[in-house]
Structures are given as C-alpha cells and as structure tokens.
Amino acid sequence: AQKVTQAQTEISVVEKEDVTLDCVYETRDTTYYLFWYKQPPSGELVFLIRRNSFDEQNEISGRYSWNFQKSTSSFNFTITASQVVDSAVYFCALNPTSGTYKYIFGTGTRLKVLA
Amino acid sequence: DVKVTQSSRYLVKRTGEKVFLECVQDMDHENMFWYRQDPGLGLRLIYFSYDVKMKEKGDIPEGYSVSREKKERFSLILESASTNQTSMYLCASSPIIQGSYNEQFFGPGTRLTVL
C-alpha cells in the first residue's frame, strides 16, 4: 500500500517557537519523491520542497528545515522561530515512480501561530 | 510568473445542474490534475490528463468527467451535481522532466456548493 500519514491534525504555537510537522510514508518503491506544500488561507497550495529517495541529506532553507530518514520512513518539517505568516495547512505528499502519475497526499496539518 | 488559474473562486449550483469547472495553465505542462479537498480527507485525485485528449481516472471519478481539448486547458464536469459534491476543487499541473514527475503547481481552488 502507498500511504502518507500526518498524525498531527492541528498544532498551535506561540510566535518565535520552533515547531515540527511529522510525515510518515509507506511505499514499496525504491525510487520515489517526497514533497511538502503549504496552503495559506487564500487556498492555493504552494510548493516548498521536493526530495528524492536517494538523497537523505537534510535541507535547510531560511527558517525551514527538512529531516528525511528512510530508516523510519519519515520526512519531517521544522519551522524555526515561527511567525504568524506561517499559519497555514501543510501537506506532505509522496510520488512513487513505479510507472504511476499518482501523488499521494497526507490529510494535512493545520498550524496556527499565535502572536 | 507561472500560473494556474481556475474560472471561479466560489460557485453555488442546484442539485441536478451540469457544472463546468475550468482550469488553465500557462507553463506548457504536460500533466494536469483535478483534486477535491475535504476536511480530514486531504486531497483526493478525481482525474488526471497527461496529454491533449488523454485522461485517466483517479481515486474518485464517479459523478465526474473531464475534457482536455487543448494542452493548457483542463475542464472538470459534474454531469448532474449532487449535494455530496459540495467541496473545494483544486486544479494542478506539472511538467515531466527526465521522465519523472515533478512538483505540482496549483490553482487557487473553486469552492463549490451544491444546494
């Protein structure tokens, strides 16, 4: 089965706190891609990062960082020093490459950053 | 600036009406997708198109059809709208680069209410 689990339905933090959004995936493919998207209140999903299964290096982009661990099938997303503008729904997605076009999305985590 | 546009942000229709949701992308992408987004269910794929006049069913195609007569335009059709089709509809496109699927670019969404 191919599946993405985002167990945290909603998280609330106070501005400047660090927060980690969890993503656990299942796939039998050895080659696959993982994504994170942000959906602000305006509704449009915005692409944040793409990672292929052969690249386990962690990535940092400003206040955002991603921790990919194949051993635990996780691709977690951390926001450092959160800001009110980070309030959004965040989706993790899996694209297995076994001849399929399908992107499998998690159910999303709603992050509320309080001033 | 690359863009995916959807014909309406909000739409209210009556049960039994035929509904057209239009999506246009200006990035010359091969792939286009229609999803519906419901609370607690994440994004579910309705239909996918990988070329003009080509389409494949996603996870929940029942009650929907699609049309892709031009590369940039992908239409979702509700043949006879029902109240359980009240939802947020998201269109996306993505390129194929080096034979693999890449990040998707999303439109702003259409919130459809069927009364």
Short mmCIF file of C-alpha atoms in Angstrom, two decimals, chain A residues 9 33 35 37 39 41-50 89 91 93 95-97 99-108, chain B residues 4 9 31 33 35 37 40-43 45 48 56-59 88 90 94-95 97 100-109:
data_model
loop_
_atom_site.label_atom_id
_atom_site.label_comp_id
_atom_site.label_asym_id
_atom_site.label_seq_id
_atom_site.Cartn_x
_atom_site.Cartn_y
_atom_site.Cartn_z
CA THR A 9 -4.31 17.36 12.74
CA TYR A 33 9.77 11.53 -4.38
CA PHE A 35 7.06 16.83 -1.23
CA TYR A 37 3.24 22.02 0.28
CA GLN A 39 -1.79 26.03 1.87
CA PRO A 41 -5.84 30.83 4.00
CA SER A 42 -6.04 32.05 0.39
CA GLY A 43 -6.36 28.39 -0.64
CA GLU A 44 -3.61 27.93 -3.21
CA LEU A 45 -1.12 25.18 -2.40
CA VAL A 46 2.45 26.40 -2.63
CA PHE A 47 5.32 24.02 -3.29
CA LEU A 48 8.03 24.04 -0.59
CA ILE A 49 10.39 21.16 -1.27
CA ARG A 50 10.95 18.02 -3.35
CA VAL A 89 -2.26 23.92 6.38
CA PHE A 91 0.61 18.82 3.26
CA ALA A 93 2.94 14.11 -0.45
CA ASN A 95 5.07 10.33 -5.65
CA PRO A 96 6.11 6.72 -6.18
CA THR A 97 7.78 6.19 -9.54
CA GLY A 99 5.01 3.94 -13.63
CA THR A 100 2.35 5.94 -11.86
CA TYR A 101 1.44 9.57 -12.06
CA LYS A 102 -0.18 9.49 -8.67
CA TYR A 103 0.72 11.86 -5.92
CA ILE A 104 -0.48 10.58 -2.57
CA PHE A 105 -1.23 13.37 -0.15
CA GLY A 106 -1.48 13.24 3.61
CA THR A 107 -4.51 14.73 5.31
CA GLY A 108 -2.61 17.86 6.25
CA VAL B 4 -2.64 28.05 -12.91
CA ARG B 9 -13.33 31.02 -6.70
CA ASN B 31 0.21 16.85 -16.90
CA PHE B 33 -4.89 17.11 -12.39
CA TYR B 35 -8.48 17.07 -6.95
CA GLN B 37 -10.26 18.66 -0.89
CA GLY B 40 -9.95 15.37 7.29
CA LEU B 41 -9.53 13.67 3.91
CA GLY B 42 -6.74 15.70 2.37
CA LEU B 43 -6.56 15.88 -1.42
CA LEU B 45 -7.48 12.74 -7.15
CA PHE B 48 -5.54 13.13 -14.46
CA GLU B 56 -7.11 8.64 -16.62
CA LYS B 57 -9.39 8.08 -13.68
CA GLY B 58 -8.12 8.91 -10.26
CA ASP B 59 -9.38 7.61 -6.95
CA MET B 88 -13.15 22.61 -2.67
CA LEU B 90 -8.19 22.16 -6.91
CA SER B 94 3.20 19.57 -13.54
CA PRO B 95 5.94 19.07 -16.10
CA ILE B 97 11.41 16.31 -16.63
CA SER B 100 9.95 11.74 -13.75
CA TYR B 101 7.07 13.61 -12.29
CA ASN B 102 7.79 16.83 -10.52
CA GLU B 103 6.20 19.27 -8.17
CA GLN B 104 2.70 20.31 -8.96
CA PHE B 105 1.58 23.89 -9.41
CA PHE B 106 -1.85 24.55 -8.02
CA GLY B 107 -4.61 26.96 -8.85
CA PRO B 108 -6.43 28.95 -6.16
CA GLY B 109 -9.28 26.46 -5.94
#
